Short mmCIF file of C-alpha atoms in Angstrom, two decimals:
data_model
loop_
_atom_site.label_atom_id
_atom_site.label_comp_id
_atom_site.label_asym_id
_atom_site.label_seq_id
_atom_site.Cartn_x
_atom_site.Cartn_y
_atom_site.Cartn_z
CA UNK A 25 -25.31 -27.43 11.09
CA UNK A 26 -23.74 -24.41 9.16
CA UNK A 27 -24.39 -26.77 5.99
CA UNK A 28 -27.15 -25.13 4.59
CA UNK A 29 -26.17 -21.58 5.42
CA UNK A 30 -22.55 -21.77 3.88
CA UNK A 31 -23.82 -23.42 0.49
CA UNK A 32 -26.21 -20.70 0.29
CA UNK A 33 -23.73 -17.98 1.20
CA UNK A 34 -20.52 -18.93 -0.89
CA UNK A 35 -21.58 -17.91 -4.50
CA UNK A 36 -21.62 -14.48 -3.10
CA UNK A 37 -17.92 -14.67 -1.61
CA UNK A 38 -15.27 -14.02 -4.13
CA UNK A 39 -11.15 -14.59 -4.18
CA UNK A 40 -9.45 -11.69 -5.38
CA UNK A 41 -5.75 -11.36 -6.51
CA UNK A 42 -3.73 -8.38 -7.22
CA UNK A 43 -0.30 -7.42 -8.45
CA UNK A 44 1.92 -4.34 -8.56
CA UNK A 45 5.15 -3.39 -9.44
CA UNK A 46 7.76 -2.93 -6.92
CA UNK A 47 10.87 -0.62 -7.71
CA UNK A 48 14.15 -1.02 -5.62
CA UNK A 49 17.54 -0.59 -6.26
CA UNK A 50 20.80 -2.84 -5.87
CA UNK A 51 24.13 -2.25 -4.86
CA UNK A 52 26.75 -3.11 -7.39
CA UNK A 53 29.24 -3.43 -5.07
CA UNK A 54 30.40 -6.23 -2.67
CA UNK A 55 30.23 -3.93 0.16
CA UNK A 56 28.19 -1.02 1.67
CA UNK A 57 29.12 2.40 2.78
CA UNK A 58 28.44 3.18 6.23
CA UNK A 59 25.14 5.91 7.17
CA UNK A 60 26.25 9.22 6.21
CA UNK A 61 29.30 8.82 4.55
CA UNK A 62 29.96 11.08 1.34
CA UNK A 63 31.02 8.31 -0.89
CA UNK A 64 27.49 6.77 -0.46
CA UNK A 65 26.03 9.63 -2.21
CA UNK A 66 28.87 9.79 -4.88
CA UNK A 67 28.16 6.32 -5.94
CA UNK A 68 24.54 6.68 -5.67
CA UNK A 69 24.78 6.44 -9.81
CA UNK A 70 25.63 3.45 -10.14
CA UNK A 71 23.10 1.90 -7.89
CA UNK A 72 20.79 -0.51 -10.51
CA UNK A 73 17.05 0.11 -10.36
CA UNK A 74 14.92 -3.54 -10.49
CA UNK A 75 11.76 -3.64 -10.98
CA UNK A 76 9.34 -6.99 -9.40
CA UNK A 77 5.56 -7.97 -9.89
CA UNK A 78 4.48 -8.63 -6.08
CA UNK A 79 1.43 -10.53 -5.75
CA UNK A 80 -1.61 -10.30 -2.66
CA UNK A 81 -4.37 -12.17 -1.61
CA UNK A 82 -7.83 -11.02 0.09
CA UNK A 83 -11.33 -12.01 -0.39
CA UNK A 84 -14.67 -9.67 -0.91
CA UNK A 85 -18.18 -9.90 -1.26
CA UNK A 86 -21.10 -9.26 -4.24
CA UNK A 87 -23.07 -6.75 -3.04
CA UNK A 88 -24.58 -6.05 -6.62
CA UNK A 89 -25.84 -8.89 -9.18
CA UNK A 90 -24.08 -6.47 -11.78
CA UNK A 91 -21.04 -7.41 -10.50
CA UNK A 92 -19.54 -4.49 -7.69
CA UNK A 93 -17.77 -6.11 -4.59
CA UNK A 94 -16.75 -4.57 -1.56
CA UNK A 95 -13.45 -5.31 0.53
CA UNK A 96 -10.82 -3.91 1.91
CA UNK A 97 -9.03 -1.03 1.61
CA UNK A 98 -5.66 -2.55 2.02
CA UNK A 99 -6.19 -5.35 -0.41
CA UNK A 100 -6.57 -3.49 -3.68
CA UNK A 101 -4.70 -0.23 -2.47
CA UNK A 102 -1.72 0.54 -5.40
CA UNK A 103 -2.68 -2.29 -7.35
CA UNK A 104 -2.22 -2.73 -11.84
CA UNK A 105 -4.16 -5.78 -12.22
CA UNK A 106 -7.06 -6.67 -9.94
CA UNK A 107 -8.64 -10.17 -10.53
CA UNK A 108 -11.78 -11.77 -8.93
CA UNK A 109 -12.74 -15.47 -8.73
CA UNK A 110 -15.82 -16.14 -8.63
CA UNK A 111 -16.73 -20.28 -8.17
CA UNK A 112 -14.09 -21.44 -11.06
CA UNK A 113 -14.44 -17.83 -13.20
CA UNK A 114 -11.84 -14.94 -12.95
CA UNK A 115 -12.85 -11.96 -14.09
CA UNK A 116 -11.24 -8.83 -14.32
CA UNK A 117 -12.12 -5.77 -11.96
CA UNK A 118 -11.53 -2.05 -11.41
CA UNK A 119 -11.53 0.05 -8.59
CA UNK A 120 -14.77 2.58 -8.31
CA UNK A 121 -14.71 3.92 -4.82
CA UNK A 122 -11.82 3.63 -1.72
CA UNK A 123 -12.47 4.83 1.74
CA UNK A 124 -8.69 4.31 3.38
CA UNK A 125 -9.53 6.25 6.77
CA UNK A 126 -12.24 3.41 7.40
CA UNK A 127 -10.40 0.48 4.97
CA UNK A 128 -13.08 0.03 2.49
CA UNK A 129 -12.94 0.15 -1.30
CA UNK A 130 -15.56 -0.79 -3.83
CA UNK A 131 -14.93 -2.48 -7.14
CA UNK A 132 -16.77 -3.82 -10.40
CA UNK A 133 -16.04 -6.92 -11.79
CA UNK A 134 -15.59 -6.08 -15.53
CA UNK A 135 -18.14 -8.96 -17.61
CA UNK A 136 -22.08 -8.64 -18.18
CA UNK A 137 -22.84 -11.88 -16.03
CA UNK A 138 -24.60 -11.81 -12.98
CA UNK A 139 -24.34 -12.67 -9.66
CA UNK A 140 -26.10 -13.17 -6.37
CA UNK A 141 -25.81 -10.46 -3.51
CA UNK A 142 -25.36 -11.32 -0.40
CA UNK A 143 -28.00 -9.60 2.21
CA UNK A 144 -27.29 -7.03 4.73
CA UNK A 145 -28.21 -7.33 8.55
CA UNK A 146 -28.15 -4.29 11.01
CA UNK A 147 -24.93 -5.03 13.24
CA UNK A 148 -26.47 -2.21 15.40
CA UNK A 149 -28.54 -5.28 16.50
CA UNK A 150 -25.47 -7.75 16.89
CA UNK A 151 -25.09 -8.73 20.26
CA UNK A 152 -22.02 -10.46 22.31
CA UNK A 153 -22.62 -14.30 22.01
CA UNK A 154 -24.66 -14.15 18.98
CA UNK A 155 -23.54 -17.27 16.50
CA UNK A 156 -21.03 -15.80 12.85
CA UNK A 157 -20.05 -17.07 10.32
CA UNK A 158 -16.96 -16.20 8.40
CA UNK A 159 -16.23 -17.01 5.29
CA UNK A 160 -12.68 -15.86 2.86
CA UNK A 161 -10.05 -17.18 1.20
CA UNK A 162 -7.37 -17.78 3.94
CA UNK A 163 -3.88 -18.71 2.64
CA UNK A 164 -4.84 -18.46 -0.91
CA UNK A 165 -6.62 -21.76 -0.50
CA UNK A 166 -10.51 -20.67 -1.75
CA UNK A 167 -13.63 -20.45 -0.29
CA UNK A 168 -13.27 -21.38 3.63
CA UNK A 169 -16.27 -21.77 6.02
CA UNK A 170 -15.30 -20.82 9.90
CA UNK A 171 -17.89 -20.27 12.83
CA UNK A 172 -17.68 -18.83 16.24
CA UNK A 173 -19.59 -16.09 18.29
CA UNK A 174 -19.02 -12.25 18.92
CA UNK A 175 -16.62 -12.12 21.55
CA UNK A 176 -17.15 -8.62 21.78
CA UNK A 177 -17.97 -4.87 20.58
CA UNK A 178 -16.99 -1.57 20.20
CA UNK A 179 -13.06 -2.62 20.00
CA UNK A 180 -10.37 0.44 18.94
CA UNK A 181 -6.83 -1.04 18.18
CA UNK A 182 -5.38 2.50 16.10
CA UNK A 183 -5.80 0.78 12.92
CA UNK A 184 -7.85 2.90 11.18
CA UNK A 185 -8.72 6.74 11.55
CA UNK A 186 -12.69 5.50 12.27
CA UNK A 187 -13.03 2.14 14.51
CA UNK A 188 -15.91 0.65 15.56
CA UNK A 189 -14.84 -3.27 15.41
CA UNK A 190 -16.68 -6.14 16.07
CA UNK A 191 -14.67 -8.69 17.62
CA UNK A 192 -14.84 -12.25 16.76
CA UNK A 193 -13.18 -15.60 17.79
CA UNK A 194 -14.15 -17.44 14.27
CA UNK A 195 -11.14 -18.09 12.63
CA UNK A 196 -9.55 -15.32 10.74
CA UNK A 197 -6.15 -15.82 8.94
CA UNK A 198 -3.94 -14.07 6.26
CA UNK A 199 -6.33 -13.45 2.82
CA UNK A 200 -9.37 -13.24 4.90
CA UNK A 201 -9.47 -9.84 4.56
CA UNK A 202 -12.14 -8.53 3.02
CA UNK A 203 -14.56 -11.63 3.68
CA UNK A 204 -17.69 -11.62 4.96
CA UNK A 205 -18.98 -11.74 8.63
CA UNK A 206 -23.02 -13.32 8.68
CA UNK A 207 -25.47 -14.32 11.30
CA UNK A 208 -27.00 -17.00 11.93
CA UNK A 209 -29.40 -16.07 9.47
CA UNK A 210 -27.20 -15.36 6.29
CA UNK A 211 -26.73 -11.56 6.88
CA UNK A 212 -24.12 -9.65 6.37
CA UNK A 213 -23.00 -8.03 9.62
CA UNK A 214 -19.15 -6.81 9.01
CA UNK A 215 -15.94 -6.91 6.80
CA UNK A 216 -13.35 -9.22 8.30
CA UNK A 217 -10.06 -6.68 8.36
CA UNK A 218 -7.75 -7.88 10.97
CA UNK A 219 -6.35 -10.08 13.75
CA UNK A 220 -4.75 -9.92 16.64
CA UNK A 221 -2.16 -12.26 16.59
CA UNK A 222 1.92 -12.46 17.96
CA UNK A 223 2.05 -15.76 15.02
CA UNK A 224 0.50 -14.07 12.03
CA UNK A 225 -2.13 -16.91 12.49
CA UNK A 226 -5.78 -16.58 13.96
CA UNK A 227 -6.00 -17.33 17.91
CA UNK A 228 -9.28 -16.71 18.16
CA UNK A 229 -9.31 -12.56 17.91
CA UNK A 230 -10.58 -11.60 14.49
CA UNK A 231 -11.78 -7.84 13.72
CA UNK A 232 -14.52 -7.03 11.87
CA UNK A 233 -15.70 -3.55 10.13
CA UNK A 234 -19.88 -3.49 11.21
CA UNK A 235 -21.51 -3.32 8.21
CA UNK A 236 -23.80 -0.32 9.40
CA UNK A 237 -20.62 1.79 8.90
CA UNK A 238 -20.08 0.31 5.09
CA UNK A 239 -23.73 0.75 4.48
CA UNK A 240 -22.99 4.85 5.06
CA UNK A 241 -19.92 4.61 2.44
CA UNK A 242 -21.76 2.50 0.00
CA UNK A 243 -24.67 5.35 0.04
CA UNK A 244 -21.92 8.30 -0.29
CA UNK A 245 -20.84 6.76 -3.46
CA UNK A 246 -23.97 6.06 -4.85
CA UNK A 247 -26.01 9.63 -4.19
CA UNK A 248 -22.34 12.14 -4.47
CA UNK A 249 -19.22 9.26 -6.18
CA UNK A 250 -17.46 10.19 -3.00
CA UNK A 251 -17.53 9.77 0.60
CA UNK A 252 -19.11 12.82 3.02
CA UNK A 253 -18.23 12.94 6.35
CA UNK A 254 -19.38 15.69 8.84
CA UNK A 255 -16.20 18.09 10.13
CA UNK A 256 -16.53 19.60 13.41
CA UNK A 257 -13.20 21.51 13.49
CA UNK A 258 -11.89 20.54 16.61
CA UNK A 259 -8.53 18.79 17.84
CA UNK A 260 -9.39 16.26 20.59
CA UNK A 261 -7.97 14.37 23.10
CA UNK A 262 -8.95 11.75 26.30
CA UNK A 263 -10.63 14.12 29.13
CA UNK A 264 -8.77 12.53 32.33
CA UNK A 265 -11.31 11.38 34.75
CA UNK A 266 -14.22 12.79 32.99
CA UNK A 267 -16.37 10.64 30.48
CA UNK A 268 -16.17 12.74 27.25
CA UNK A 269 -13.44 14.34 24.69
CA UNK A 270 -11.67 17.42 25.29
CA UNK A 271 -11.71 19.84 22.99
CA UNK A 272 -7.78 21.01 22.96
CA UNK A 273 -7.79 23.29 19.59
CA UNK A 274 -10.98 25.05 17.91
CA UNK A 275 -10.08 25.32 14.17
CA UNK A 276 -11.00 28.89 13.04
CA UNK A 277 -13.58 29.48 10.87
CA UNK A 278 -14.86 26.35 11.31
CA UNK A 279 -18.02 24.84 12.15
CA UNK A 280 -17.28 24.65 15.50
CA UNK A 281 -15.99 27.90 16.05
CA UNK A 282 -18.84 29.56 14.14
CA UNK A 283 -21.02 27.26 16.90
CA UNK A 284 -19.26 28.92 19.74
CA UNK A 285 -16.99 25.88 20.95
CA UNK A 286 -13.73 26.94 23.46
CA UNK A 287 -10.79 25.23 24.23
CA UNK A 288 -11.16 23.23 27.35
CA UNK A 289 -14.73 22.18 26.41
CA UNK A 290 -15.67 18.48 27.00
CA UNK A 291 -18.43 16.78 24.67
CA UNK A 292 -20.40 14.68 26.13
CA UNK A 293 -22.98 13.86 23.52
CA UNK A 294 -23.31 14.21 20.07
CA UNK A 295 -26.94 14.52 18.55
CA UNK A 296 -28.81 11.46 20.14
CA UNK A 297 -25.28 9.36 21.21
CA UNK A 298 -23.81 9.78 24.57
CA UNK A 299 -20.09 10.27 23.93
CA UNK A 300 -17.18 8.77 26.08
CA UNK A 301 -14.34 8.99 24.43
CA UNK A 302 -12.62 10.88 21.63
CA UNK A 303 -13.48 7.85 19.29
CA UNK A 304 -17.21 7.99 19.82
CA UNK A 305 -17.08 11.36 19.29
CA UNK A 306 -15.11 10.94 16.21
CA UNK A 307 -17.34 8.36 14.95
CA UNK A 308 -20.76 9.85 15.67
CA UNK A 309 -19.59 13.26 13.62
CA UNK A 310 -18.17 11.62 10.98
CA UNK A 311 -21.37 9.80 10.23
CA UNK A 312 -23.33 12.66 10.35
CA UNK A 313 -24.29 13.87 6.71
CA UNK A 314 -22.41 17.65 6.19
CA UNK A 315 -24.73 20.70 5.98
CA UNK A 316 -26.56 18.98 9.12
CA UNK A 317 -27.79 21.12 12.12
CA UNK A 318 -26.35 18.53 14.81
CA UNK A 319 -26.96 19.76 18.83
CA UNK A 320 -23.67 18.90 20.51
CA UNK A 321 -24.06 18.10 24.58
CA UNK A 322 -20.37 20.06 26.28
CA UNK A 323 -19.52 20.33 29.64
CA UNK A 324 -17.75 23.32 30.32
CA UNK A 325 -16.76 23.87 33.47
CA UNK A 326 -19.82 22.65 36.27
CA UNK A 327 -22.39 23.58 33.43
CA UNK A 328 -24.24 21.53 30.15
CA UNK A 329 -24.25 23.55 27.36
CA UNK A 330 -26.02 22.23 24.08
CA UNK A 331 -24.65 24.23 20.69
CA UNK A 332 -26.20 23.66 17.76
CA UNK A 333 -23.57 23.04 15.05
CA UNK A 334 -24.01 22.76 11.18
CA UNK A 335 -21.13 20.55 10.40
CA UNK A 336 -18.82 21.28 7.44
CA UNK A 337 -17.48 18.53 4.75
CA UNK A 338 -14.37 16.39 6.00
CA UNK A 339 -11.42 17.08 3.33
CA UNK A 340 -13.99 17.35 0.91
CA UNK A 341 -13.88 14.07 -0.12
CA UNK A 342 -11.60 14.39 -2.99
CA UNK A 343 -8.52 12.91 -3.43
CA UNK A 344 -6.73 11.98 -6.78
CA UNK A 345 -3.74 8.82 -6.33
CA UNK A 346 -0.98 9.28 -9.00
CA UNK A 347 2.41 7.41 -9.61
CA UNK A 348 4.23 8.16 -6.00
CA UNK A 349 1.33 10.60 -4.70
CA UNK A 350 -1.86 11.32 -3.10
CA UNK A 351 -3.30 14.79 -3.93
CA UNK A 352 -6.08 16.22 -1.99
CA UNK A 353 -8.27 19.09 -2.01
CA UNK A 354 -7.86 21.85 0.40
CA UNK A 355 -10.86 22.30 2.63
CA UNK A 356 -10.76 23.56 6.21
CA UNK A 357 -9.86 20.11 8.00
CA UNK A 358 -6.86 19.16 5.78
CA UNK A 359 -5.64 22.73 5.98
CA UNK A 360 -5.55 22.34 10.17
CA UNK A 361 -3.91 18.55 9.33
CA UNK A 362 -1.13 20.05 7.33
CA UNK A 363 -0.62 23.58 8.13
CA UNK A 364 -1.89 25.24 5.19
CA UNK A 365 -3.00 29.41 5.44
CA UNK A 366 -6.71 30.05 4.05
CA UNK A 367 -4.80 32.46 1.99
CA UNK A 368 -3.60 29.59 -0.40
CA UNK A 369 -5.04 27.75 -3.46
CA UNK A 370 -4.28 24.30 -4.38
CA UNK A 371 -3.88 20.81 -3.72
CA UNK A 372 -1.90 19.14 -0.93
CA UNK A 373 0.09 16.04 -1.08
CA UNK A 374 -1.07 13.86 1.78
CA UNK A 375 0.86 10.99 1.06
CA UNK A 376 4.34 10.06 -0.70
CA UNK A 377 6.11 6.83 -1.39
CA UNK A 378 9.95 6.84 0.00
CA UNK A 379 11.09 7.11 -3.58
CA UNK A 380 9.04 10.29 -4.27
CA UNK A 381 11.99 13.02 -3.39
CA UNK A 382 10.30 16.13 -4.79
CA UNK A 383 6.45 16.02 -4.19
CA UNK A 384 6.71 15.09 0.11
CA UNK A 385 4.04 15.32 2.39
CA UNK A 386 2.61 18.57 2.92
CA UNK A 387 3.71 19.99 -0.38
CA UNK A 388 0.84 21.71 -1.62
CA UNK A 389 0.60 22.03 -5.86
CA UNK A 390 -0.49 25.32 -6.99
CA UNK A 391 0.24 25.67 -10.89
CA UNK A 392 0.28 22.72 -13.30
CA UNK A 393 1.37 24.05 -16.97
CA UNK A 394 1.15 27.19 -16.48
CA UNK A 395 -2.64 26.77 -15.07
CA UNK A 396 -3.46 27.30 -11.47
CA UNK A 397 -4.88 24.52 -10.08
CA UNK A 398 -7.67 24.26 -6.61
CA UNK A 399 -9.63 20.61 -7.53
CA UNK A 400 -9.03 17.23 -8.60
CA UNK A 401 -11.06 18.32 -11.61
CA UNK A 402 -8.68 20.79 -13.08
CA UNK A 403 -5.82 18.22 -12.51
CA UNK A 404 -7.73 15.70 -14.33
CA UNK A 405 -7.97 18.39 -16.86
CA UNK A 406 -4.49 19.05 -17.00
#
């Protein structure tokens, strides 16, 4: 029985519940103008802007006994009010930490009592047939128990920028995400983040974040307040019939061009992992610490070539959300993502809401009152 295990484990799960306030705008007339036609944007006046409160519901996990949870991403992202239950106690909470590229935010439930932490496992050590446990708040009903085996590893589905899922037939269904994915032992092995599903219900093919990946975020915030990836600077893409990524773009001035990398290059390993796709690849940079010396495997042409590469900081982990707009820092990465000359100073907008018409994507802010502006910092200041 699971008995034993769950009552232990479910102090340590909590319910969380968000709202935010969605703007639209409604037609005052019985009738609509067809796409394009001038009279749409004449009357665009007298369109009536309504504001709602839309509600969500996901589930998380104490990894503190001061109170800090993680979940996901998704399940806090743009929200006002953020509360947790905990048992039958609902405590406020704030947002300290989001990592969107992987789904994972951090947040501290605002109150002085303590809790009890749930303990992490090594998923590196999680095996195909090994006995889970998952437990969430599906539906919005509270703390539910499932149970089930890994069905599998390794599984990419182009949700995130960085997948590494573990995949799982215990039950998974709407507000799970978040929740926590244990052993047989109690441990913490993943985040439960998605299913596949044509119904919206579980059929028996949940996704789980491992938790060796959160365990890297959770130190980035700790040691810097922000999350450090390593940045090769390199586009890549599948190498047909070869085991590997091809390197299609060198980004210049980068680490990798500094390293000697060419277009046309395939890597094949990366530090101590064999590489087989562009996803490893992605994956084993990313989780290397910046300012590392990391020896890269590449096949180029019939020959094995090892370059020794000291990786630069992805986007430099700065990014500042305000009403209708992400802002981020300019480093060498999110200048190749959106274009940007080295000549330049400033902050990019990496992401705008549809009802954002003057700040789009790829916009990049270089004065704010008069004061010219390179880091979240002097925003903040401003």
């Amino acid at each position: 029985s699971f008995a034993d295990l769950a009552e232990k484990l479910m102090p340590s799960v909590v319910n969380i519940s968000t709202t935010q306030t969605v703007k639209t705008t409604t037609n005052q007339f019985p009738f609509q103008f067809p796409p394009g036609s001038p009279f749409g944007e004449m009357f665009k006046d007298f369109e009536r802007p309504t504001e709602r409160k839309a509600s969500s519901l996901g589930s998380g996990f104490v990894i503190d006994e001061d109170g800090i949870v993680i979940t996901n991403n998704h399940v806090v992202a743009n929200a006002e009010d953020i509360l947790v239950r905990v048992g039958e106690k609902e405590y406020e909470a704030k947002v300290i930490g989001t990592d969107p590229y992987m789904d994972i935010a951090v947040i501290k439930m605002k109150t002085s009592d303590k809790f009890k932490p749930v303990s992490f496992g090594d998923s590196s050590k999680a095996r195909v047939g090994d006995w889970v446990v998952a437990i969430g708040n599906p539906f919005g009903l509270g703390g539910t128990v499932t149970s089930g085996i890994i069905s599998a590893r390794n599984r990419q589905i182009g949700l995130t920028r960085y997948e590494d899922f573990i995949q799982t037939d215990a039950s998974i269904n709407q507000g799970n995400s978040g929740g926590a994915l244990l052993d047989s032992k109690g441990r913490l092995v993943g985040i439960n983040t998605a299913i596949i599903s044509q119904t919206g219900a579980s059929i028996g093919i949940g996704l789980a974040i491992p938790v060796n990946m959160v365990r890297k975020v959770l130190t980035d915030f700790v040691k810097a307040g922000s999350i450090r990836r390593g940045f090769l600077g390199v586009e890549l893409t599948e190498s047909e019939n070869l085991d590997g990524a091809m390197v299609g773009k060198v980004v210049p001035q980068s680490a990798a061009d500094i390293a000697g990398f060419q277009a046309g290059d395939v890597i094949i390993k990366v530090g101590k992992t064999v590489v087989s796709s562009v996803n490893q690849s992605r994956l084993a940079i990313s989780q290397t610490e910046p300012g590392t010396k990391l020896p890269i495997v590449i096949r180029r042409g019939n020959d094995e070539i090892t370059l020794d590469v000291t990786l630069d900081l992805l986007g430099n982990s700065t990014e500042l959300l305000i009403p209708g707009i992400t802002l981020r820092s300019l480093s060498s990465s999110i200048r190749s993502e959106f274009g940007v000359p080295s000549s330049v100073r400033g902050l990019v907008v990496s992401r705008s809401t549809g009802e954002e018409k003057t700040f789009k994507k790829g916009v990049v802010i270089v004065e704010i009152n008069g004061v010219q502006v390179s880091s979240i910092e002097e925003v903040n200041k401003e």
